[in-house]
CSV table of C-alpha atoms in Angstrom, one decimal:
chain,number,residue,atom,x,y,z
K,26,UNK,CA,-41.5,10.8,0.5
K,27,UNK,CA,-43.3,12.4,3.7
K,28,UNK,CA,-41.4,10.6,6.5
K,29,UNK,CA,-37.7,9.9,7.4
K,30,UNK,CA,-36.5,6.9,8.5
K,31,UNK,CA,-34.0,6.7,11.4
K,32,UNK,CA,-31.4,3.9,11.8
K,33,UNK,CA,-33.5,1.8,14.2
K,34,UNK,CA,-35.2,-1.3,12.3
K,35,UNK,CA,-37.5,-3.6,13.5
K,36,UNK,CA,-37.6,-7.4,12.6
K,37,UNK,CA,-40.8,-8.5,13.6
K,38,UNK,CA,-41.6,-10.5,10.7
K,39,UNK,CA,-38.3,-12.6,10.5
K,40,UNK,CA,-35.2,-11.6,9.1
K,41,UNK,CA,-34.5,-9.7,6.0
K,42,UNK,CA,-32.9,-10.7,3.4
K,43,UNK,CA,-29.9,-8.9,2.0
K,44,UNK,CA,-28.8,-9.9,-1.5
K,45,UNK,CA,-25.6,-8.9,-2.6
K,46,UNK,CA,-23.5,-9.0,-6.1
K,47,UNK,CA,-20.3,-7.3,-7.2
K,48,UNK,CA,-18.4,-6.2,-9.9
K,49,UNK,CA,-14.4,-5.9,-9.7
K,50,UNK,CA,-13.2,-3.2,-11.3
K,51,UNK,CA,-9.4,-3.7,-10.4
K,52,UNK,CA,-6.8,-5.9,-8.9
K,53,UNK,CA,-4.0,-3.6,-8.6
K,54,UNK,CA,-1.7,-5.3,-6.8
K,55,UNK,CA,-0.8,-8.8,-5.0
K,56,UNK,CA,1.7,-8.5,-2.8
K,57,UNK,CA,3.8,-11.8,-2.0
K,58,UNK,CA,5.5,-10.3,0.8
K,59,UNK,CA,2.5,-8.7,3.0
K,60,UNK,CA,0.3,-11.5,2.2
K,61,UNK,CA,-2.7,-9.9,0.5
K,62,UNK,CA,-4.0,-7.7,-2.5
K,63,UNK,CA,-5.8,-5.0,-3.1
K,64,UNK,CA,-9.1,-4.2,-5.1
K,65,UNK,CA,-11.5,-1.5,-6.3
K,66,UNK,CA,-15.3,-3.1,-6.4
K,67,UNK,CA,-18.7,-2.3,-6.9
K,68,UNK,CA,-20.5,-3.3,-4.5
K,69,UNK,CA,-24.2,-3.9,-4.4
K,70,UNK,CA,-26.8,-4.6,-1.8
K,71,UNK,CA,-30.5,-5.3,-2.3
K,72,UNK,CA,-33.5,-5.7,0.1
K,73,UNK,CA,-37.1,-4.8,0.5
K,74,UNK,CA,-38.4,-2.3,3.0
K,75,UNK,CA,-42.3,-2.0,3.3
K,76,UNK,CA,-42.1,1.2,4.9
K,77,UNK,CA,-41.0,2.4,1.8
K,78,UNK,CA,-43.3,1.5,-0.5
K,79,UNK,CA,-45.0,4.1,-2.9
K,80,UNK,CA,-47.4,4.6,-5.8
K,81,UNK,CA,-46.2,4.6,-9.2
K,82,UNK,CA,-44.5,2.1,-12.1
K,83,UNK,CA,-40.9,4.6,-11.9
K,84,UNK,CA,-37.7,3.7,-9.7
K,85,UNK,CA,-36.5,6.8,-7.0
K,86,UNK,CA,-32.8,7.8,-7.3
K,87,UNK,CA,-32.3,9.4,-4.0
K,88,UNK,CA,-28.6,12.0,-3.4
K,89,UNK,CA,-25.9,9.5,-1.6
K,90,UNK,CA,-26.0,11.5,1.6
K,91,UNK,CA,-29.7,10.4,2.1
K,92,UNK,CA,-28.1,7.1,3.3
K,93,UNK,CA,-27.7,8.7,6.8
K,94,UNK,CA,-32.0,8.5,6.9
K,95,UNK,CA,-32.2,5.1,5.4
K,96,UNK,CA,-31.4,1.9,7.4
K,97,UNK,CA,-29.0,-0.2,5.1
K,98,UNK,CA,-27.1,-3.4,6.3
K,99,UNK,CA,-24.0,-3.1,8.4
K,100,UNK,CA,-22.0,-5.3,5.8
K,101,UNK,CA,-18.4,-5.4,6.6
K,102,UNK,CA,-15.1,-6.7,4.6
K,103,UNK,CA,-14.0,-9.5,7.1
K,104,UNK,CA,-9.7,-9.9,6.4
K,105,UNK,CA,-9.7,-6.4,5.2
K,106,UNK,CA,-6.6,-4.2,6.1
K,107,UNK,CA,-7.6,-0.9,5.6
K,108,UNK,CA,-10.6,0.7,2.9
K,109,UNK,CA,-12.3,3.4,1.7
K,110,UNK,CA,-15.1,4.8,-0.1
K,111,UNK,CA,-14.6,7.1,-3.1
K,112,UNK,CA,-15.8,10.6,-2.6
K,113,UNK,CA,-14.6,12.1,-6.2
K,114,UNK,CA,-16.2,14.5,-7.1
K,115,UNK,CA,-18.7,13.3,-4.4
K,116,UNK,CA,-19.3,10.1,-2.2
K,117,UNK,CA,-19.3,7.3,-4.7
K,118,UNK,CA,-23.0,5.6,-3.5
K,119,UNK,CA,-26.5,4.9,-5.1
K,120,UNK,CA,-29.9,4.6,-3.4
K,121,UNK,CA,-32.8,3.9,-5.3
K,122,UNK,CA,-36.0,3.3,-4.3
K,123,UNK,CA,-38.4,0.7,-6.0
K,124,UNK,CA,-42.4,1.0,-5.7
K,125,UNK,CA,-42.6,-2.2,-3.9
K,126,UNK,CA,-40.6,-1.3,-1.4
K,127,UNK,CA,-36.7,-2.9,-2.6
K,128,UNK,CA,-33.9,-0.5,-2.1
K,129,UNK,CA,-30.6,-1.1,-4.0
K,130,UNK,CA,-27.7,0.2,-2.5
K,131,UNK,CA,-24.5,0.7,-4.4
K,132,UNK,CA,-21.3,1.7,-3.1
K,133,UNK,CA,-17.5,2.2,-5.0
K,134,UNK,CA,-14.6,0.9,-2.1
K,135,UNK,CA,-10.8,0.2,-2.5
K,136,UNK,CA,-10.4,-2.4,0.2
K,137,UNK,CA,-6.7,-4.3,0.9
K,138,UNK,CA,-7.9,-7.9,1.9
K,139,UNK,CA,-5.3,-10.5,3.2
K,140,UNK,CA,-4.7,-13.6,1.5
K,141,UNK,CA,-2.6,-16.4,3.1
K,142,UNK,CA,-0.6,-17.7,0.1
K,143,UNK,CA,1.3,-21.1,0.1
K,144,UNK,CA,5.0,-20.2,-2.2
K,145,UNK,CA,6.5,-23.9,-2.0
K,146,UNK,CA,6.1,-23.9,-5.6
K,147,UNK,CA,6.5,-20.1,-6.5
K,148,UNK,CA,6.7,-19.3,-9.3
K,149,UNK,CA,4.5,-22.3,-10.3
K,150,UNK,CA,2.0,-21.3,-7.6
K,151,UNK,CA,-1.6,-21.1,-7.6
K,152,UNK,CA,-2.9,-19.3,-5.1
K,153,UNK,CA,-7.2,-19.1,-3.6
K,154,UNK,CA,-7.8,-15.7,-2.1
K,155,UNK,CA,-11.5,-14.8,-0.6
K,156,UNK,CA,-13.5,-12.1,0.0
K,157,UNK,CA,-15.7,-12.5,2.7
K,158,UNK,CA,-18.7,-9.7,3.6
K,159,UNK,CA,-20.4,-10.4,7.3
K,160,UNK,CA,-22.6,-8.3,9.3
K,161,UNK,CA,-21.7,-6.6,11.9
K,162,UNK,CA,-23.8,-6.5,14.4
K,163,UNK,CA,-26.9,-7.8,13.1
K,164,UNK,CA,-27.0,-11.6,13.7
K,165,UNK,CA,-29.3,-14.8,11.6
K,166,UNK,CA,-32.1,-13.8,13.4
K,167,UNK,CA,-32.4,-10.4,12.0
K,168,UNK,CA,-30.5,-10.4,8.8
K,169,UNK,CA,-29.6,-13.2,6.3
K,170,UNK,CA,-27.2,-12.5,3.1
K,171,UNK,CA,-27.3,-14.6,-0.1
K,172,UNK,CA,-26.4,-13.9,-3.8
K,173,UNK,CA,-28.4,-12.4,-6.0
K,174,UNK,CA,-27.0,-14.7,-8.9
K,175,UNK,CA,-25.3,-17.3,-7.6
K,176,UNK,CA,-21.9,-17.7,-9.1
K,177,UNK,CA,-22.6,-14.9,-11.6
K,178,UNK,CA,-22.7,-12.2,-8.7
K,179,UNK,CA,-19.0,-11.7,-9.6
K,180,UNK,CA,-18.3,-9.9,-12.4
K,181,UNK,CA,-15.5,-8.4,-14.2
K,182,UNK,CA,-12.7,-11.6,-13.7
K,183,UNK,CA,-13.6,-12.8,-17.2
K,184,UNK,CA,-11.8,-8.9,-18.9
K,185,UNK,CA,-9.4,-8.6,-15.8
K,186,UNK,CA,-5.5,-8.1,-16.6
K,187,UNK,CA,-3.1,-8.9,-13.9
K,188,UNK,CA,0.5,-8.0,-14.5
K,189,UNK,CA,1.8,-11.7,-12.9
K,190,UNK,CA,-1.1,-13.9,-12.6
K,191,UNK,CA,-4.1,-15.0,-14.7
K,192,UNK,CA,-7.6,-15.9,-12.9
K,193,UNK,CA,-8.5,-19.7,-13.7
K,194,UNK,CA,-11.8,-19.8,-11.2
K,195,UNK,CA,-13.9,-18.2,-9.7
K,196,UNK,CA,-17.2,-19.4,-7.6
K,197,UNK,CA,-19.0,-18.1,-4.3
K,198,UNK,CA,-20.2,-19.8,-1.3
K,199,UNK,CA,-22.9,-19.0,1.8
K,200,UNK,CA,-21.8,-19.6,5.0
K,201,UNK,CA,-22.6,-18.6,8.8
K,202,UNK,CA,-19.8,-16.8,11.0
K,203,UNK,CA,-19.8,-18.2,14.6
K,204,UNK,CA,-18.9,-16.2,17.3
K,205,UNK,CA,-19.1,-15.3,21.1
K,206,UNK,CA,-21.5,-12.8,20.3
K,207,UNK,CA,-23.3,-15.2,18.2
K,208,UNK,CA,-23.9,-16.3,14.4
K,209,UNK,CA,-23.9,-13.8,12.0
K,210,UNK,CA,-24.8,-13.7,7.8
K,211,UNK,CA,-21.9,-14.4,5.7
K,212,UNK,CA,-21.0,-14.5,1.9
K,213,UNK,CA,-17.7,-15.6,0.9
K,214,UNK,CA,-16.0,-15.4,-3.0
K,215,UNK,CA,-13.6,-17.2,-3.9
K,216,UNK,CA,-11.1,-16.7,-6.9
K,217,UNK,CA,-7.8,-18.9,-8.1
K,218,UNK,CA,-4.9,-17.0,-9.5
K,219,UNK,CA,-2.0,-18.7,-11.6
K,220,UNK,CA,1.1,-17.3,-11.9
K,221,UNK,CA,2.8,-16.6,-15.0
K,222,UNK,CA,5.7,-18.3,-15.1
K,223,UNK,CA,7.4,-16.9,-18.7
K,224,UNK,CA,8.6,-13.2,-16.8
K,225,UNK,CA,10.7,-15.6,-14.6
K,226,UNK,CA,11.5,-18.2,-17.1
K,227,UNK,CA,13.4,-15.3,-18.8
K,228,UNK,CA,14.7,-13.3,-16.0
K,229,UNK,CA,16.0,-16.2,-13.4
K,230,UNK,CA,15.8,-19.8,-15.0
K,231,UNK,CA,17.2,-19.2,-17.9
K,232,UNK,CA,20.2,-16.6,-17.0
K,233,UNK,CA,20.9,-19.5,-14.2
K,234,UNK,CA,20.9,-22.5,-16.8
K,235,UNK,CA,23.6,-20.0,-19.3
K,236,UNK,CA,25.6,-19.6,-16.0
K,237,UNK,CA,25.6,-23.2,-15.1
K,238,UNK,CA,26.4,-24.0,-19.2
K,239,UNK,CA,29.5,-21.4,-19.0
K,240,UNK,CA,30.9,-23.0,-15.7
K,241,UNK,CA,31.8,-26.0,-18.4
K,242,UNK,CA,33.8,-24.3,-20.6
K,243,UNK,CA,36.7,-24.2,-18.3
K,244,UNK,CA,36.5,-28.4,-19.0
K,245,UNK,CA,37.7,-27.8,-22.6
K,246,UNK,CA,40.4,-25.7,-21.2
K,247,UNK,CA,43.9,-26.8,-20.5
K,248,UNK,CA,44.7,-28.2,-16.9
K,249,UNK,CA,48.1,-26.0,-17.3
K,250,UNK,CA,46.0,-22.4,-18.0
K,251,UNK,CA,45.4,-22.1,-14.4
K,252,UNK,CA,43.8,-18.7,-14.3
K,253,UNK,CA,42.0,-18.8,-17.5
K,254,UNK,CA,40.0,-21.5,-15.5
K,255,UNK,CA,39.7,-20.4,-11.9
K,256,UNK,CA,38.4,-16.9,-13.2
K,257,UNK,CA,35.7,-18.8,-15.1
K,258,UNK,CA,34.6,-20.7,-11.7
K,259,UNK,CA,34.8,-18.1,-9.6
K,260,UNK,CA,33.2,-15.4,-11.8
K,261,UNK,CA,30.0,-18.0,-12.4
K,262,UNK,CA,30.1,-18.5,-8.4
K,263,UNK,CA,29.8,-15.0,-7.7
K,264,UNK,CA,27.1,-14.1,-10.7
K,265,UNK,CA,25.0,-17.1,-9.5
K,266,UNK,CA,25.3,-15.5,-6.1
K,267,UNK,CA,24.2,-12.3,-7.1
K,268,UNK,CA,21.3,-14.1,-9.0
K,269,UNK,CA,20.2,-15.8,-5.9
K,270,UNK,CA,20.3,-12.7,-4.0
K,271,UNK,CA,17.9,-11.3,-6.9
K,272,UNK,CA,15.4,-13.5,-6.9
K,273,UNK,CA,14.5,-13.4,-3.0
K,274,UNK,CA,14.1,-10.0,-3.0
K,275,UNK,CA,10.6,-10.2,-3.9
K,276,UNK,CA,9.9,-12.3,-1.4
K,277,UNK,CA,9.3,-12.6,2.7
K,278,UNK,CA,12.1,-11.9,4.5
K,279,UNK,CA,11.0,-14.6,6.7
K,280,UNK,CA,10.6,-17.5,4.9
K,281,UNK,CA,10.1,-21.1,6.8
K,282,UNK,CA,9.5,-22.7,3.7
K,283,UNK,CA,11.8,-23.9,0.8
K,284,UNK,CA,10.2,-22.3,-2.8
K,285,UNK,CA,10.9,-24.4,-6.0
K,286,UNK,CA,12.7,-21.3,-7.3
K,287,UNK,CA,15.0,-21.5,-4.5
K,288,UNK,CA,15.9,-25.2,-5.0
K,289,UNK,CA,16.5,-24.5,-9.0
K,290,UNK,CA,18.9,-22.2,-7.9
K,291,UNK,CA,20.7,-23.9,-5.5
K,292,UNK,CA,20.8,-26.9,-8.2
K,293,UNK,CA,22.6,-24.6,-10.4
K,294,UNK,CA,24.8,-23.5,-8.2
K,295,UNK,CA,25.7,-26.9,-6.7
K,296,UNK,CA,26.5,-27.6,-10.7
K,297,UNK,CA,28.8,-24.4,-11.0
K,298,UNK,CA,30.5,-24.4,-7.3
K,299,UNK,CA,31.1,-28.7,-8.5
K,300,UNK,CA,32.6,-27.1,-11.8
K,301,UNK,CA,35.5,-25.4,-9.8
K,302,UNK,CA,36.0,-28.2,-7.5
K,303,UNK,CA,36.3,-30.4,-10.8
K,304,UNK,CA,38.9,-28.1,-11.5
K,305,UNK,CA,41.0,-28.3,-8.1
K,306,UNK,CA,40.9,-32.0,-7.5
K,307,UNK,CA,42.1,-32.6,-10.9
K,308,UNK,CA,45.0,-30.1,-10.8
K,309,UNK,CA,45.7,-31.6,-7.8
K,310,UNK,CA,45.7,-35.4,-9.0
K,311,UNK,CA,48.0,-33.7,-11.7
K,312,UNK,CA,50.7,-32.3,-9.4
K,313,UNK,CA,50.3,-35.3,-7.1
K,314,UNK,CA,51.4,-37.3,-10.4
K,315,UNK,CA,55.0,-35.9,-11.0
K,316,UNK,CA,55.4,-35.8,-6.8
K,317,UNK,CA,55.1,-39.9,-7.5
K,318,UNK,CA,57.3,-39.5,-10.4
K,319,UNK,CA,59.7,-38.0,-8.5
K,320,UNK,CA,59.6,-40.3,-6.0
K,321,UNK,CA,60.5,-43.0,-8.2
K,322,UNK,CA,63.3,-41.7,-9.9
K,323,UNK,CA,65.7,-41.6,-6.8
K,324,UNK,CA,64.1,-44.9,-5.9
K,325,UNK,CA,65.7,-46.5,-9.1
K,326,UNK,CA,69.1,-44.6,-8.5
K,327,UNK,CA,69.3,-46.4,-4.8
K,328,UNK,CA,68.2,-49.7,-6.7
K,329,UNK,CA,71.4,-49.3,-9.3
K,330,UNK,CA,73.7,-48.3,-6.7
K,331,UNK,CA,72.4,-51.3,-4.7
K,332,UNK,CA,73.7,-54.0,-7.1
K,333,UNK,CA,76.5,-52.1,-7.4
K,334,UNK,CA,77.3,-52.7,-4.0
K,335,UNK,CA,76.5,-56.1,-4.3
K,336,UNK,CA,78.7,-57.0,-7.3
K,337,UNK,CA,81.5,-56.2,-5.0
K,338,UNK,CA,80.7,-56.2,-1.6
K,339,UNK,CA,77.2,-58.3,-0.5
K,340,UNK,CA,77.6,-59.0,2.8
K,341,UNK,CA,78.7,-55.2,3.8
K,342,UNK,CA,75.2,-54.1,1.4
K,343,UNK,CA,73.0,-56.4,3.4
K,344,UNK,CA,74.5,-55.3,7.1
K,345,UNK,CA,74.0,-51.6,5.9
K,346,UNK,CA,70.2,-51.7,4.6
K,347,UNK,CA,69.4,-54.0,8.0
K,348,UNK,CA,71.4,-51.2,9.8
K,349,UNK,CA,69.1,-48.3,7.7
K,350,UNK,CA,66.5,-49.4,7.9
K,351,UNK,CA,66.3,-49.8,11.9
K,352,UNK,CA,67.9,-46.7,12.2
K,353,UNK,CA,66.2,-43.9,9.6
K,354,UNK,CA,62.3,-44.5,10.1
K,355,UNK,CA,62.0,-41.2,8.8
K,356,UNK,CA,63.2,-42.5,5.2
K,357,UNK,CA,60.8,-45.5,5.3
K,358,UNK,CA,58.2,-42.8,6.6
K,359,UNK,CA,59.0,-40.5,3.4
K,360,UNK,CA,59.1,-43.7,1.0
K,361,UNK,CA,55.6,-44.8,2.1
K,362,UNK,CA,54.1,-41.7,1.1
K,363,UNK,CA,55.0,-41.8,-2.3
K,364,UNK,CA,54.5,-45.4,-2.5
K,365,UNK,CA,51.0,-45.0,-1.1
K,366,UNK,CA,48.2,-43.1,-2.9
K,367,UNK,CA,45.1,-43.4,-2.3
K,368,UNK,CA,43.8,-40.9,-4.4
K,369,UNK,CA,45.4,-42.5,-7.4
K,370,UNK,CA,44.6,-41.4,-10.3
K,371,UNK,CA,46.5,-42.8,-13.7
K,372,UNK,CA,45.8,-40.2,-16.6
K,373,UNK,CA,44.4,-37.1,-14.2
K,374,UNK,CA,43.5,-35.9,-17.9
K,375,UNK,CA,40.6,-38.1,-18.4
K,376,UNK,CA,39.2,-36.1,-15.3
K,377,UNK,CA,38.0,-33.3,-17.8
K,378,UNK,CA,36.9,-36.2,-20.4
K,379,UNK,CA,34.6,-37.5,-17.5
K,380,UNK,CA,33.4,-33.9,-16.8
K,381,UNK,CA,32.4,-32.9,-20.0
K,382,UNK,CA,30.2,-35.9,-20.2
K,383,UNK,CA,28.2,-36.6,-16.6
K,384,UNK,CA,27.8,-33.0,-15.6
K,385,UNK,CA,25.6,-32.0,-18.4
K,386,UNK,CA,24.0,-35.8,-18.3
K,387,UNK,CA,23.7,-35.1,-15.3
K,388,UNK,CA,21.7,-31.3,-15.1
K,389,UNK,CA,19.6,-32.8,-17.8
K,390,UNK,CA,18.3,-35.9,-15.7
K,391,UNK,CA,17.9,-33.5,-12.7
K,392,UNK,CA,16.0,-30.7,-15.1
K,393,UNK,CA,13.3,-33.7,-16.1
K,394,UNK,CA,12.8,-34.7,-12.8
K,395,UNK,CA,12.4,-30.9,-11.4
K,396,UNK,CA,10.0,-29.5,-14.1
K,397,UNK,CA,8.2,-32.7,-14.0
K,398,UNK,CA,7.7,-32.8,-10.5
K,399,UNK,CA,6.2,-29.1,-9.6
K,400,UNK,CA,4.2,-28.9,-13.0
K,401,UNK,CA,2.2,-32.1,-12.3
K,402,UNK,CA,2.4,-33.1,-9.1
């Protein structure tokens, strides 16, 4: 080659066309609570250069740091959070030279891109993240960018293993960037991830579904083994805490949405923390049961010593119940309240009978309509 070119490029015959195809050698990691993931691709740009033509039926391979000579495109990452290019044991890039003229440029970068994610129905998500190359600082009317292959520029999705999700699609599009500046080139790939849901099947819905089945033991325990049955509600209560705790921590902090995990949980828990009321309202009925027994035992003394009375004195009986009556309102007050229940219950061991039968009803009916809901609609 017996001239160097320097960075300055002239378009007088129209813009040139860039094509562009990749191969992704890694998702390492996608992060739910930055937003974004990070890659390793291979990256490859092709476009023909006149000036560069030379004699001969043989492609060039030129040393990386000839790039500094060459003009190549100034293709940029667009959401990308930080980058770089792979220097071991030397810069990772590729120049090669065609006879006619076509220069492939090849490049190995670790890029961070963002990717806004929607989580309302993590951990049954599917998420679309891009990756969108522009230029710089060339605009339409000096550069213009396509895909050497169409959808099969991307390669290496189809052997890709991702430790939580599983690529469904993948396509690419070409679009224009619009700014103040102008309109510049721009490719975009797209590329649908779906969660796998069995790793949280077995580490969150199912410990939370044993929890809620445990809170119903303590309904085929008797009412009278009072802490054999509040130590079973309150243990589940705090477990399913410390369980809901768990799961979040994975997450954004700042969360202004509700996820579907987070509404299985609090299902469960509103199943447990019911459990333990269960058992308070019924040993409540259950003491408010002899109080009204009590109540009615002196009641039918004062009705026995009342006839009494009247056998052999009626008049006198009659002048002293008017005369009690007007006088003690605090006795009429005291008789009311055991007269009056409005919380009656008859048996308050059918309670447990009831229990043992609608809450798991119940979870079942609101499991169908749960599942149902975020897998198909």
């Amino acid at each position: 080659m017996s001239y160097i070119l320097t960075a300055s490029f002239f378009f007088a015959d129209g813009p040139v066309s860039v094509g562009m195809s990749m191969d992704i050698a890694s998702i390492d990691t996608i992060s739910e609570i930055n937003m974004d993931y990070t890659a390793t691709i291979f990256l490859r740009q092709r476009w023909t250069d006149e000036r560069l033509c030379f004699d001969g039926n043989k492609s060039l391979s030129l040393d990386g740091r000839l790039v500094e000579m060459l003009w190549v495109p100034d293709t940029f990452i667009v959401d990308s959070k930080k980058s770089f290019l792979h220097d071991v044991t030397v810069e990772n890039r590729l120049i090669r030279i065609y006879p006619n003229g076509t220069v492939l440029y090849a490049i190995r970068i670790t890029t961070t891109v963002s990717c806004s994610m929607d989580l309302t129905k993590y951990p049954m998500d599917k998420q679309t993240c891009t990756l969108q190359l522009e230029s710089w600082g060339y605009n339409i009317n000096d550069v213009m960018f396509y895909w050497t292959r169409g959808n099969d520029s991307v390669r290496g999705l189809d052997t890709l293993q991702l430790a939580q999700y599983t690529v469904e699609d993948h396509f690419t599009s070409v679009s224009e960037a619009v700014y103040e500046t102008g309109r510049y080139p721009k490719l975009v790939f797209h590329f649908e991830l779906k969660r796998n849901i069995l790793y949280f099947i077995l580490e969150t819905y199912v410990p939370s579904i044993l929890l809620v089945v445990l809170s119903w033991v303590s309904f085929w325990i008797s009412q009278s083994s009072v802490p054999a049955r509040i130590c079973i509600g309150v243990t589940t209560v705090l477990t399913m805490t410390t369980l809901m705790m768990g799961a979040r921590t994975s997450l954004p902090n700042a969360n202004c949405f509700i996820k579907a995990i987070d509404v299985y949980l609090g299902i469960c828990f509103s199943f447990i923390f019911g459990a333990l009321l269960e058992y308070a309202v019924t040993h409540f009925c259950t003491l408010h049961q002899l109080s009204s027994k009590d109540c009615s035992a002196p009641d039918n003394t004062n009705k026995t010593d009342s006839n009494e009375n009247k056998q052999s004195n009626s008049d006198r009986k009659r002048e002293r119940n008017q005369h009690r009556v007007c006088s003690s309102a605090m006795s009429v007050m005291k008789r009311l309240f055991c007269i009056f229940d409005c919380f009656h219950v008859k048996n308050p061991y059918h309670i447990d009978n009831y229990a043992r039968f609608s809450f798991p009803l119940s979870f079942i009916i609101i499991n169908v309509l749960y599942w149902v809901y975020y897998l198909y609609f």
